[in-house]
Amino acid sequence: MTESVQTDSGKSSKLPVILALVVVLVLGGGAYFVLTGNGIADSDKGNVTAQQDGDAMIKIGNPVVAKINGEDIKRTDVLAYINTLPPRVQQMPLLQVFPLALEQVVNNKVVSMKADQTDLANDAVVKQRVEEAEKQIIRTVMVERKLDELVTQKALLKEYEGILDRFEGIKEAHARHILVEEEQTAKDLISQLEKGADFAELAKEFSTGPTGKNGGDLGYFAKGDMVPEFAEATFALEIGAVTSEPVQTQFGWHVIKLEDLRDRKAPEFEVVKEQLEVQLRQKKLQELLEGWREEAKIEVFDINGEPTAAN
């Protein structure tokens, strides 16, 4: 929460390290759209929209950015590689990422050229790994397509209806508070408020909580977001009223002012759609696995090959 009265319910690695961890030995083709903080690079067309990145201008075109044994490495090759990196890297300024990405692309190409000079295509280990990779790809595509059939717009809207149901009837309070260590201090503050003192100014001066500097403003919260004593006292107030007696919680003594009450508003579907899709795909995957396991005859043994309770 916003403050210490809330209940329990209520990015950055160094770029060279990130790039070093992400090694792509084969650069794929296709269309890539690299989103930077300053524009979009369409590497399929080989162009970068002219844009200002810091103090330098990225020019339109698809120039050669390196040569290896006479073979060109173009800007699109580097943009394609950047597109494979974690989102937090892709969001960094392009001119900052580009030199390090170029170095990795050059390294990948050098390794690929050396590999092409070998006769490993028919090597037993290579064939085994290719076979394993093919099986993994087939499994992945099969599951993805199955989930695509199940996780439809209609299914997502049904999940969204569940969110709407959970928001129905929930009230939110907008309150301020002053948190102090001693009950008498809280009583003195209430006396000052009764004489017309400004709540926000007293909070700035006396509150020991982190919201004191903001006039004790806690924003909007539901009952369940706060510890019970604080929540009960807040929602018992009339709008604009202040607690007539200090409210004690495990954090200290509170003077509370209720600023407003409203119905909790559910988020728009488009705002939560992506998160809903991730959750629903995980749920459907689990259901698929459980169903497939029931269809299969599975026998499980312990480390010594002895029957287990699961059998």
mmCIF file of C-alpha atoms in Angstrom, residues 22 25 53 60 72 119 126 173 177 185 198 253 258 295 298 302:
data_model
loop_
_atom_site.group_PDB
_atom_site.id
_atom_site.type_symbol
_atom_site.label_atom_id
_atom_site.label_comp_id
_atom_site.label_asym_id
_atom_site.label_seq_id
_atom_site.Cartn_x
_atom_site.Cartn_y
_atom_site.Cartn_z
ATOM 1 C CA VAL A 22 22.101 -13.843 -25.433
ATOM 2 C CA LEU A 25 24.543 -18.144 -33.869
ATOM 3 C CA ASP A 53 18.958 9.696 -30.889
ATOM 4 C CA ILE A 60 17.511 6.593 -43.597
ATOM 5 C CA ASP A 72 28.529 -7.630 -45.915
ATOM 6 C CA ASP A 119 31.891 -31.498 -42.025
ATOM 7 C CA VAL A 126 24.719 -32.787 -34.462
ATOM 8 C CA ALA A 173 -12.355 5.684 0.387
ATOM 9 C CA HIS A 177 -4.099 10.543 7.989
ATOM 10 C CA THR A 185 -0.177 13.954 20.498
ATOM 11 C CA ASP A 198 -5.544 22.660 8.110
ATOM 12 C CA TRP A 253 -1.889 6.450 16.556
ATOM 13 C CA LEU A 258 -12.314 11.054 4.913
ATOM 14 C CA GLU A 295 -5.451 -40.382 -21.209
ATOM 15 C CA ILE A 298 1.737 -43.506 -16.599
ATOM 16 C CA ASP A 302 11.515 -44.246 -7.353
#
